Amino acid sequence: MDASTETLTKTRVTALPGDGIGPEVMAATLQILEAAKAPIEWEAAEAGAVCFNKGSVTGVPRETLDSIARNGLALKSPLETPVGFGGKSANVTLRKHFELYANIRPVRELPGVTTPFTGRGIDMVIVRENVEDVYAGIEHMQTTTVAQCLKLMTAPGCERIIRAAFALALAEQRKTVTTATKANIMKLTEGMMKRVSERVGLEFPEFRQEHIIIDNCAHQLVVAPEQFDVIVTSNMNGDIISDLAAGLVGGLGIAPSSNLGDHAAMFEAVHGSAPQIAGKGLANPTALLSAAIMLLRHISAFGVAEQIEQALFITLAEGKNLTGDLSPKGHGVGTAAFTEQVISNLGRSSNLPSRQYSRLALQAWPQLTAHTEPTTRELVGIDVFLESDMGSDEIGQALETLAQDSPFRLNGVSNRGVQVFPATGGQTFLVDHFAARFLFKHPITLDSSSANGQPEISYLVQRIGTRFAWMHIEKLQRFDGKDAFERPQGEG
Ligand code: NAP
């Protein structure tokens, strides 16, 4: 749609100027959007260092949360995370508070930004799950030397990110959706994302669909990045490959992203607050401006978005008045001159056309369908994680004795996921953290009417507690006759 024919109804958006260079790139971005008559009314709010310094524990005050909740939309500059004090990062707090589960990172070659990959035609989007996986931050020291982080992946979490990837592919008229996982190793967590993508993918036969192991994906991103169109992946995988992909087209300094949820969306630059250049008027606002362009498309202001994008493209392509990070040494200009240059180019078109976009419509959870509950659940045993300095044979024999008059039998003992009792002949380095696997002599069918193995488990754990310090217990279940747990390496 032509910018001049678009509706002039203004959308209210929360603007977070943030820390370091944040206020400078925010001011530049708002100036360009105002010059282009973007239909947005801004509501300023605070987050980050300025709030931590005022004593806020989270770095995100109530008024800011209320503003974003009211508007459902935010444009955010970088926020500093205090190192060595304070709680969680304010960025993570915002993502989690609003359940912004889809992190969308477009990666496209920009005119005038020369890299070793220039001319390859890189134009992809990475869709990263943004709230689950090891980033749920559920960590516990198991012993004084062994740390544990839970990698939680859920069926709804996988389904909504996979659906977000297909919704994005539809909105941007893309052709291929690649699911990147480590399902070959983590068959239950990463494997869940692969299985859900295969199931949901049946609803979208118009797209070419493929699965790639994440390490090969990283390799392919460097060897032949132009092959990718939409990549969807889990949180940590996506964190790493999206930075890698940004590096292919000019780096984090020019990369934008959006964080989408069912009730709110937040748009931001990928870079941080760059304290070294803060307050000097040198920062490049390209990343935040590109995030604002994503925001405009999100509110269906496609014409204004394209107009600003083309002004940015032509500014970069002509190479006049670029900031220091994009110029030969000594030839860069400040943020203000760059901003004026983009504004003066509004209305011009570059040689790189904007993509055709339509509204990206996410499906809310109640409409999701891929997850089906199993009809039968059995409890087949438990893993008891315990701390011990004893040798594995001694531990195994002691546990066998302790289980003797219980409804369980000891199946084996493992250390860091490798079976060490009964011995396999492997040369495992032992730490003081063992997992003892006990199987029920007669598996228990789980239903709401029985005690579901509780008395039997309590009895065994109490017996184990007489000789060992145990840390936690995991139930071993079977869903519809299929093991819902993995076997340790080396188990026969
Ligand atoms: P950074 O702020 O991205 O800065 C690294 C370097 O990149 C800067 O020193 C600067 O290089 C260059 N740079 C980044 N953005 C630029 C821009 N717009 N224009 C010109 N140059 C730019 O990374 P960091 O130093 O690791 O992190 C600093 C703080 O930002 C930390 O507190 C971190 O927690 C926070 N952070 C926040 C977010 C977020 O809010 N989403 C993301 C990442 C980091 P030169 O020094 O060579 O000029």
Coordinates of C-alpha atoms and ligand atoms in Angstrom, one line a residue:
M1 CA 0.0 0.0 0.0
D2 CA 1.2 3.5 -0.8
A3 CA 2.1 5.5 2.4
S4 CA -0.2 8.3 1.4
T5 CA -3.3 6.1 1.2
E6 CA -2.8 4.4 4.6
T7 CA -5.1 5.1 7.5
L8 CA -4.0 8.0 9.7
T9 CA -5.5 6.5 12.9
K10 CA -2.6 6.6 15.3
T11 CA -1.5 3.5 17.3
R12 CA -0.2 4.1 20.8
V13 CA 3.2 2.5 21.5
T14 CA 5.4 2.5 24.6
A15 CA 8.9 3.8 23.9
L16 CA 11.7 2.7 26.2
P17 CA 14.8 4.9 25.5
G18 CA 17.0 2.6 27.6
D19 CA 20.6 3.0 28.5
G20 CA 23.9 4.0 27.0
I21 CA 23.4 4.9 23.4
G22 CA 19.7 3.9 23.8
P23 CA 18.3 7.5 24.2
E24 CA 20.4 8.6 21.2
V25 CA 19.3 5.9 18.8
M26 CA 15.7 6.2 20.1
A27 CA 15.6 10.0 19.4
A28 CA 17.0 9.5 15.9
T29 CA 14.5 6.7 15.2
L30 CA 11.5 8.8 16.4
Q31 CA 12.7 11.7 14.4
I32 CA 12.7 9.7 11.2
L33 CA 9.3 8.1 11.9
E34 CA 7.9 11.5 12.6
A35 CA 9.3 12.9 9.3
A36 CA 7.7 10.0 7.5
K37 CA 4.4 10.7 9.3
A38 CA 4.2 7.2 10.9
P39 CA 0.8 6.7 12.5
I40 CA 2.2 6.2 16.0
E41 CA 1.6 8.1 19.3
W42 CA 4.5 7.4 21.7
E43 CA 4.2 6.9 25.4
A44 CA 7.6 7.2 27.1
A45 CA 8.5 4.7 29.9
E46 CA 11.6 3.8 31.8
A47 CA 13.5 0.5 32.2
G48 CA 17.1 -0.7 32.7
A49 CA 20.0 1.0 34.5
V50 CA 18.1 4.2 35.3
C51 CA 15.6 2.0 37.3
F52 CA 18.2 -0.3 38.9
N53 CA 19.9 2.9 40.1
K54 CA 16.7 4.1 41.7
G55 CA 16.5 0.8 43.6
S56 CA 14.2 -1.2 41.3
V57 CA 15.0 -4.9 41.8
T58 CA 13.8 -5.9 38.3
G59 CA 14.8 -2.8 36.4
V60 CA 11.3 -2.7 35.0
P61 CA 8.9 -0.6 37.2
R62 CA 5.2 -1.3 37.5
E63 CA 4.3 1.8 35.4
T64 CA 6.3 0.5 32.5
L65 CA 4.7 -2.9 32.7
D66 CA 1.3 -1.2 32.8
S67 CA 2.1 1.0 29.9
I68 CA 3.1 -2.0 27.7
A69 CA 0.1 -4.1 28.9
R70 CA -2.2 -1.2 28.0
N71 CA -0.7 -0.6 24.6
G72 CA 0.4 -4.1 23.7
L73 CA 3.3 -2.7 21.8
A74 CA 6.8 -1.4 22.7
L75 CA 9.8 -0.1 20.9
K76 CA 12.8 -0.7 23.2
S77 CA 16.4 0.6 23.1
P78 CA 19.1 -1.5 24.7
L79 CA 19.0 -2.0 28.5
E80 CA 22.1 -2.6 30.6
T81 CA 22.2 -5.6 32.7
P82 CA 24.1 -5.0 36.0
V83 CA 27.0 -7.4 36.2
G84 CA 27.7 -8.9 39.6
F85 CA 24.7 -7.4 41.4
G86 CA 21.0 -7.1 41.0
G87 CA 18.7 -9.8 39.8
K88 CA 17.7 -11.0 36.3
S89 CA 18.2 -8.9 33.2
A90 CA 15.5 -6.3 32.6
N91 CA 15.3 -7.6 29.0
V92 CA 14.5 -11.1 30.1
T93 CA 12.0 -9.8 32.6
L94 CA 10.1 -8.0 29.9
R95 CA 10.2 -11.1 27.6
K96 CA 8.9 -13.4 30.3
H97 CA 6.4 -11.0 31.9
F98 CA 4.6 -10.6 28.5
E99 CA 5.3 -14.2 27.4
L100 CA 7.0 -12.9 24.2
Y101 CA 7.6 -16.4 23.0
A102 CA 8.6 -15.7 19.4
N103 CA 11.9 -13.9 18.7
I104 CA 12.0 -12.9 15.0
R105 CA 15.4 -12.0 13.6
P106 CA 15.4 -11.0 9.9
V107 CA 18.9 -11.3 8.3
R108 CA 19.2 -9.6 4.9
E109 CA 22.1 -8.2 3.0
L110 CA 22.0 -4.5 3.1
P111 CA 23.1 -2.3 0.2
G112 CA 26.4 -0.6 0.9
V113 CA 27.3 -2.8 3.9
T114 CA 30.1 -4.9 2.5
T115 CA 31.0 -8.2 4.1
P116 CA 32.8 -11.4 2.9
F117 CA 29.3 -12.6 2.0
T118 CA 28.2 -9.7 -0.1
G119 CA 26.4 -10.7 -3.3
R120 CA 25.3 -14.1 -2.0
G121 CA 21.6 -13.0 -1.8
I122 CA 21.2 -13.7 1.9
D123 CA 17.6 -13.0 2.9
M124 CA 16.3 -15.2 5.8
V125 CA 14.5 -14.9 9.0
I126 CA 15.4 -16.8 12.2
V127 CA 12.4 -17.6 14.4
R128 CA 13.7 -18.4 17.9
E129 CA 11.7 -19.8 20.8
N130 CA 12.2 -17.1 23.4
V131 CA 11.0 -18.2 26.8
E132 CA 11.7 -22.0 27.3
D133 CA 14.6 -24.3 27.0
V134 CA 17.6 -23.9 29.3
Y135 CA 16.8 -20.1 29.4
A136 CA 14.0 -20.8 31.9
G137 CA 16.9 -20.4 34.3
I138 CA 16.0 -23.3 36.5
E139 CA 19.4 -24.2 37.9
H140 CA 20.5 -26.0 41.1
M141 CA 23.9 -27.0 42.5
Q142 CA 23.5 -30.7 43.0
T143 CA 26.7 -31.2 45.0
T144 CA 29.4 -28.7 45.6
T145 CA 31.0 -29.6 42.3
V146 CA 28.0 -30.5 40.1
A147 CA 25.7 -27.9 38.6
Q148 CA 22.4 -28.7 36.9
C149 CA 20.3 -26.6 34.5
L150 CA 16.9 -27.9 33.5
K151 CA 16.1 -27.8 29.8
L152 CA 12.3 -27.5 29.7
M153 CA 10.6 -27.8 26.4
T154 CA 6.8 -28.1 26.2
A155 CA 4.4 -29.3 23.6
P156 CA 2.5 -26.0 23.5
G157 CA 5.8 -24.1 23.5
C158 CA 7.0 -26.0 20.5
E159 CA 3.7 -25.8 18.7
R160 CA 3.3 -22.1 19.0
I161 CA 6.8 -21.3 17.8
I162 CA 6.5 -23.7 14.8
R163 CA 3.1 -22.1 14.0
A164 CA 4.7 -18.6 14.3
A165 CA 7.3 -19.7 11.7
F166 CA 4.6 -20.8 9.3
A167 CA 2.6 -17.6 10.0
L168 CA 5.7 -15.6 9.2
A169 CA 6.4 -17.6 6.0
L170 CA 2.8 -16.9 4.9
A171 CA 3.1 -13.2 5.8
E172 CA 6.4 -12.7 3.9
Q173 CA 5.6 -15.1 1.0
R174 CA 8.5 -17.2 1.8
K175 CA 9.0 -20.7 0.4
T176 CA 10.9 -22.9 2.8
V177 CA 10.7 -23.6 6.5
T178 CA 13.7 -25.3 8.1
T179 CA 13.4 -26.7 11.6
A180 CA 16.8 -26.8 13.3
T181 CA 17.2 -29.0 16.4
K182 CA 19.6 -31.3 18.3
A183 CA 17.0 -34.1 18.1
N184 CA 19.7 -36.7 17.4
I185 CA 21.0 -36.3 21.0
M186 CA 18.2 -34.8 23.0
K187 CA 15.4 -37.0 21.7
L188 CA 12.7 -35.9 24.2
T189 CA 13.3 -32.1 24.3
E190 CA 14.7 -31.2 21.0
G191 CA 13.0 -34.2 19.5
M192 CA 9.7 -32.8 20.6
M193 CA 10.3 -29.7 18.5
K194 CA 11.1 -31.9 15.5
R195 CA 8.0 -34.1 15.9
V196 CA 5.7 -31.1 16.4
S197 CA 7.1 -29.4 13.3
E198 CA 6.5 -32.5 11.3
R199 CA 2.9 -32.7 12.6
V200 CA 2.1 -29.0 12.2
G201 CA 3.8 -28.9 8.9
L202 CA 1.2 -31.2 7.4
E203 CA -1.2 -28.3 7.5
F204 CA 1.1 -26.2 5.3
P205 CA 1.9 -28.2 2.2
E206 CA 2.5 -25.0 0.2
F207 CA 6.0 -24.7 1.9
R208 CA 9.1 -26.8 1.3
Q209 CA 9.9 -28.2 4.7
E210 CA 13.1 -29.6 6.0
H211 CA 14.8 -30.6 9.3
I212 CA 18.5 -29.9 9.9
I213 CA 20.7 -30.8 12.9
I214 CA 21.6 -27.5 14.5
D215 CA 25.4 -27.9 14.3
N216 CA 25.1 -28.6 10.5
C217 CA 22.9 -25.6 10.3
A218 CA 25.7 -23.5 11.8
H219 CA 28.0 -25.0 9.2
Q220 CA 25.6 -24.4 6.3
L221 CA 25.0 -20.8 7.5
V222 CA 28.6 -20.1 6.8
V223 CA 29.1 -22.3 3.8
A224 CA 25.9 -21.5 1.9
P225 CA 23.7 -19.1 3.8
E226 CA 21.7 -18.1 0.7
Q227 CA 19.9 -21.6 0.9
F228 CA 17.9 -20.6 4.0
D229 CA 14.6 -18.8 4.0
V230 CA 12.9 -19.3 7.4
I231 CA 14.7 -21.2 10.2
V232 CA 12.8 -22.1 13.4
T233 CA 14.6 -23.4 16.4
S234 CA 14.7 -23.6 20.2
N235 CA 15.9 -20.8 22.5
M236 CA 19.7 -21.5 22.9
N237 CA 20.2 -22.8 19.4
G238 CA 18.4 -19.7 18.1
D239 CA 20.4 -17.3 20.4
I240 CA 23.6 -18.6 18.9
I241 CA 22.7 -19.0 15.2
S242 CA 20.9 -15.7 15.0
D243 CA 24.0 -13.8 16.1
L244 CA 26.1 -15.9 13.7
A245 CA 23.7 -15.1 10.9
A246 CA 23.7 -11.3 11.8
G247 CA 27.5 -11.5 11.4
L248 CA 27.1 -12.6 7.8
V249 CA 25.4 -9.4 6.8
G250 CA 27.2 -6.7 8.8
G251 CA 27.0 -7.6 12.5
L252 CA 24.8 -7.0 15.5
G253 CA 25.1 -3.3 15.2
I254 CA 22.6 -3.2 12.3
A255 CA 20.4 -6.2 13.3
P256 CA 16.8 -5.7 14.4
S257 CA 14.4 -8.1 16.1
S258 CA 10.9 -8.5 17.4
N259 CA 9.6 -10.4 20.4
L260 CA 6.0 -11.5 19.8
G261 CA 3.4 -12.9 22.2
D262 CA -0.3 -13.4 22.1
H263 CA -1.0 -10.1 24.0
A264 CA 2.1 -7.9 23.4
A265 CA 4.9 -7.3 21.0
M266 CA 8.3 -5.6 21.6
F267 CA 10.7 -4.4 18.9
E268 CA 14.3 -3.8 19.6
A269 CA 17.9 -3.5 18.2
V270 CA 20.0 -6.6 18.8
H271 CA 23.0 -4.6 19.9
G272 CA 23.6 -3.5 23.5
S273 CA 24.0 -0.1 25.1
A274 CA 27.6 0.4 23.8
P275 CA 28.7 2.4 26.8
Q276 CA 32.1 3.2 25.2
I277 CA 30.4 5.5 22.6
A278 CA 27.4 6.6 24.7
G279 CA 26.7 10.3 24.9
K280 CA 29.1 11.1 22.1
G281 CA 26.5 11.4 19.3
L282 CA 28.3 8.6 17.3
A283 CA 25.8 5.7 17.5
N284 CA 24.3 4.2 14.4
P285 CA 20.5 4.1 14.7
T286 CA 20.1 1.6 11.8
A287 CA 19.2 -1.4 14.1
L288 CA 16.5 0.4 16.1
L289 CA 15.2 2.1 13.0
S290 CA 14.9 -1.4 11.3
A291 CA 13.1 -2.7 14.4
A292 CA 10.7 0.3 14.1
I293 CA 10.1 -0.7 10.5
M294 CA 9.2 -4.2 11.7
L295 CA 6.8 -2.5 14.2
L296 CA 5.2 -0.5 11.5
R297 CA 4.5 -3.7 9.5
H298 CA 3.2 -5.3 12.6
I299 CA 0.5 -2.6 12.8
S300 CA -0.1 -2.9 9.1
A301 CA 1.4 0.5 8.2
F302 CA 3.1 -1.2 5.2
G303 CA 3.5 1.9 3.1
V304 CA 5.2 4.0 5.7
A305 CA 7.4 1.0 6.6
E306 CA 8.5 0.6 3.0
Q307 CA 9.1 4.3 2.5
I308 CA 11.4 4.4 5.6
E309 CA 13.1 1.2 4.6
Q310 CA 13.9 2.5 1.1
A311 CA 15.2 5.7 2.5
L312 CA 17.5 3.7 4.8
F313 CA 18.6 1.4 1.9
I314 CA 19.4 4.3 -0.4
T315 CA 21.3 6.1 2.4
L316 CA 23.4 3.0 3.0
A317 CA 23.9 2.3 -0.7
E318 CA 25.0 5.8 -1.5
G319 CA 27.4 5.8 1.4
K320 CA 27.0 9.5 2.1
N321 CA 26.9 10.6 5.8
L322 CA 27.2 7.1 7.4
T323 CA 28.2 6.6 11.0
G324 CA 31.7 5.6 12.0
D325 CA 30.9 1.9 12.3
L326 CA 29.9 1.7 8.6
S327 CA 32.6 4.1 7.2
P328 CA 36.3 4.0 6.5
K329 CA 38.3 5.1 9.5
G330 CA 38.0 8.9 10.0
H331 CA 35.1 9.3 7.5
G332 CA 32.1 8.7 9.8
V333 CA 29.6 11.3 10.7
G334 CA 27.5 11.5 13.9
T335 CA 24.0 10.2 14.6
A336 CA 22.4 13.5 13.8
A337 CA 23.9 13.8 10.3
F338 CA 23.0 10.2 9.5
T339 CA 19.5 10.8 10.7
E340 CA 19.1 13.9 8.5
Q341 CA 20.5 12.0 5.5
V342 CA 17.8 9.3 5.9
I343 CA 15.1 11.9 6.3
S344 CA 16.3 13.7 3.2
N345 CA 16.0 10.4 1.3
L346 CA 12.4 9.8 2.3
G347 CA 10.4 9.3 -0.9
R348 CA 13.3 7.9 -2.9
S349 CA 13.7 4.2 -3.9
S350 CA 16.8 2.1 -3.8
N351 CA 17.8 -0.7 -6.2
L352 CA 16.9 -3.3 -3.5
P353 CA 13.1 -3.6 -3.4
S354 CA 11.4 -4.2 -0.1
R355 CA 9.8 -7.6 0.3
Q356 CA 6.1 -7.9 0.0
Y357 CA 4.5 -8.2 3.5
S358 CA 1.1 -8.9 4.9
R359 CA 0.0 -9.0 8.5
L360 CA 1.7 -11.7 10.6
A361 CA -1.2 -13.4 12.5
L362 CA -0.1 -15.6 15.4
Q363 CA -2.4 -18.3 16.6
A364 CA -3.2 -18.2 20.3
W365 CA -2.8 -21.4 22.4
P366 CA -6.5 -22.4 22.7
Q367 CA -6.5 -22.8 18.9
L368 CA -3.4 -25.0 18.9
T369 CA -4.0 -28.6 18.0
A370 CA -0.9 -30.7 17.6
H371 CA -0.7 -32.0 21.1
T372 CA -2.7 -35.1 22.0
E373 CA -2.8 -36.7 25.5
P374 CA -1.7 -40.3 25.8
T375 CA -4.5 -42.8 26.7
T376 CA -2.4 -44.8 29.1
R377 CA 0.4 -43.9 31.6
E378 CA 2.4 -46.3 33.6
L379 CA 4.9 -45.7 36.3
V380 CA 7.8 -48.1 35.6
G381 CA 10.4 -46.9 38.1
I382 CA 12.4 -44.0 39.5
D383 CA 15.8 -42.4 39.1
V384 CA 17.3 -41.3 42.4
F385 CA 20.1 -38.7 42.1
L386 CA 22.5 -39.0 45.0
E387 CA 25.8 -37.6 46.2
S388 CA 28.6 -40.1 47.1
D389 CA 32.4 -40.3 47.1
M390 CA 32.3 -44.1 47.1
G391 CA 33.3 -46.2 44.0
S392 CA 30.5 -47.2 41.6
D393 CA 30.6 -51.0 42.5
E394 CA 30.3 -50.2 46.2
I395 CA 27.4 -47.8 45.5
G396 CA 25.7 -50.3 43.2
Q397 CA 26.0 -53.2 45.7
A398 CA 24.8 -51.0 48.6
L399 CA 21.7 -49.9 46.6
E400 CA 20.9 -53.4 45.6
T401 CA 20.9 -54.4 49.3
L402 CA 18.7 -51.4 50.2
A403 CA 16.2 -52.3 47.5
Q404 CA 16.1 -56.0 48.4
D405 CA 12.8 -56.1 50.3
S406 CA 11.1 -53.3 48.3
P407 CA 8.9 -53.4 45.2
F408 CA 11.9 -52.2 43.1
R409 CA 15.0 -53.7 41.7
L410 CA 18.1 -51.7 40.9
N411 CA 18.6 -51.5 37.2
G412 CA 21.9 -49.7 37.2
V413 CA 23.8 -46.6 38.3
S414 CA 25.1 -43.9 36.0
N415 CA 27.4 -40.9 36.4
R416 CA 26.9 -37.9 34.2
G417 CA 24.6 -40.0 32.0
V418 CA 27.0 -43.0 31.5
Q419 CA 26.3 -46.4 33.1
V420 CA 29.0 -47.3 35.7
F421 CA 27.2 -50.1 37.5
P422 CA 27.1 -52.8 36.4
A423 CA 30.4 -51.9 34.9
T424 CA 30.7 -51.7 31.1
G425 CA 34.4 -51.4 30.8
G426 CA 34.1 -47.7 29.8
Q427 CA 36.6 -45.2 31.3
T428 CA 34.2 -42.8 32.8
F429 CA 35.6 -39.9 34.9
L430 CA 33.5 -40.1 38.1
V431 CA 32.1 -37.1 39.9
D432 CA 30.3 -37.2 43.3
H433 CA 26.8 -37.2 41.6
F434 CA 25.2 -40.5 40.7
A435 CA 21.8 -41.5 39.3
A436 CA 20.4 -44.8 40.5
R437 CA 17.7 -46.3 38.3
F438 CA 15.2 -48.5 40.1
L439 CA 12.5 -50.3 38.1
F440 CA 9.2 -51.6 39.7
K441 CA 9.0 -55.3 39.7
H442 CA 5.4 -54.8 38.6
P443 CA 4.8 -51.4 36.8
I444 CA 1.9 -49.3 38.1
T445 CA -0.8 -48.0 35.9
L446 CA -1.3 -44.3 36.7
D447 CA -4.8 -43.2 37.2
S448 CA -6.6 -40.7 39.5
S449 CA -8.0 -43.4 41.8
S450 CA -4.7 -45.1 43.0
A451 CA -1.9 -43.8 45.2
N452 CA 0.3 -43.9 42.0
G453 CA 3.3 -45.5 43.6
Q454 CA 3.7 -42.9 46.3
P455 CA 4.0 -45.3 49.3
E456 CA 6.5 -47.6 47.5
I457 CA 8.6 -44.6 46.4
S458 CA 8.6 -43.1 49.9
Y459 CA 9.7 -46.5 51.4
L460 CA 12.6 -46.9 49.0
V461 CA 13.8 -43.3 49.3
Q462 CA 13.7 -43.5 53.0
R463 CA 15.8 -46.7 52.9
I464 CA 18.3 -45.0 50.5
G465 CA 18.4 -42.0 52.9
T466 CA 19.8 -44.2 55.6
R467 CA 23.1 -44.5 53.7
F468 CA 23.2 -41.8 51.0
A469 CA 22.4 -38.1 50.6
W470 CA 20.0 -37.9 47.7
M471 CA 19.2 -34.7 45.8
H472 CA 16.2 -35.4 43.7
I473 CA 14.0 -38.1 42.2
E474 CA 12.6 -38.4 38.7
K475 CA 9.7 -40.7 37.9
L476 CA 10.1 -43.0 35.0
Q477 CA 6.9 -43.2 33.0
R478 CA 5.6 -45.0 29.9
F479 CA 3.0 -43.2 27.8
D480 CA 0.9 -45.5 25.6
G481 CA 3.5 -48.3 26.1
K482 CA 6.4 -46.1 25.0
D483 CA 9.3 -45.1 27.4
A484 CA 9.0 -41.4 28.4
F485 CA 12.6 -41.3 29.5
E486 CA 16.0 -41.8 28.0
R487 CA 18.5 -44.6 28.9
P488 CA 22.0 -43.9 30.1
Q489 CA 24.9 -44.3 27.7
G490 CA 26.1 -47.9 27.8
E491 CA 23.0 -49.5 29.3
G492 CA 22.6 -52.9 27.8
Ligands
NAP1 P1 27.2 -3.7 22.7 O1 26.5 -2.7 23.6 O2 26.4 -4.2 21.6 O3 28.5 -3.0 22.2 C1 29.6 -3.7 21.6 C2 30.3 -2.7 20.6 O4 29.5 -2.7 19.4 C3 30.3 -1.3 21.0 O5 31.3 -0.9 21.8 C4 30.4 -0.6 19.6 O6 31.7 -0.8 19.1 C5 29.5 -1.5 18.8 N1 28.1 -1.0 18.7 C6 27.0 -1.6 19.2 N2 25.9 -0.9 18.8 C7 26.3 0.1 18.0 C8 25.6 1.2 17.4 N3 24.3 1.3 17.4 N4 26.4 2.1 16.7 C9 27.7 2.0 16.6 N5 28.4 1.0 17.2 C10 27.7 0.1 17.9 O7 27.6 -5.0 23.6 P2 28.2 -5.0 25.0 O8 29.3 -4.0 25.2 O9 28.6 -6.5 25.2 O10 27.0 -4.7 26.0 C11 26.9 -3.5 26.7 C12 25.6 -3.5 27.6 O11 24.5 -3.7 26.8 C13 25.6 -4.6 28.6 O12 25.1 -4.1 29.8 C14 24.7 -5.6 28.1 O13 24.0 -6.3 29.1 C15 23.7 -4.8 27.4 N6 23.0 -5.5 26.2 C16 21.7 -5.2 26.1 C17 20.9 -5.8 25.1 C18 19.5 -5.5 24.9 O14 19.0 -4.6 25.6 N7 18.8 -6.2 24.1 C19 21.6 -6.6 24.1 C20 23.0 -6.8 24.3 C21 23.7 -6.3 25.4 P3 32.9 0.2 19.2 O15 33.2 0.3 20.7 O16 33.9 -0.4 18.4 O17 32.4 1.6 18.7

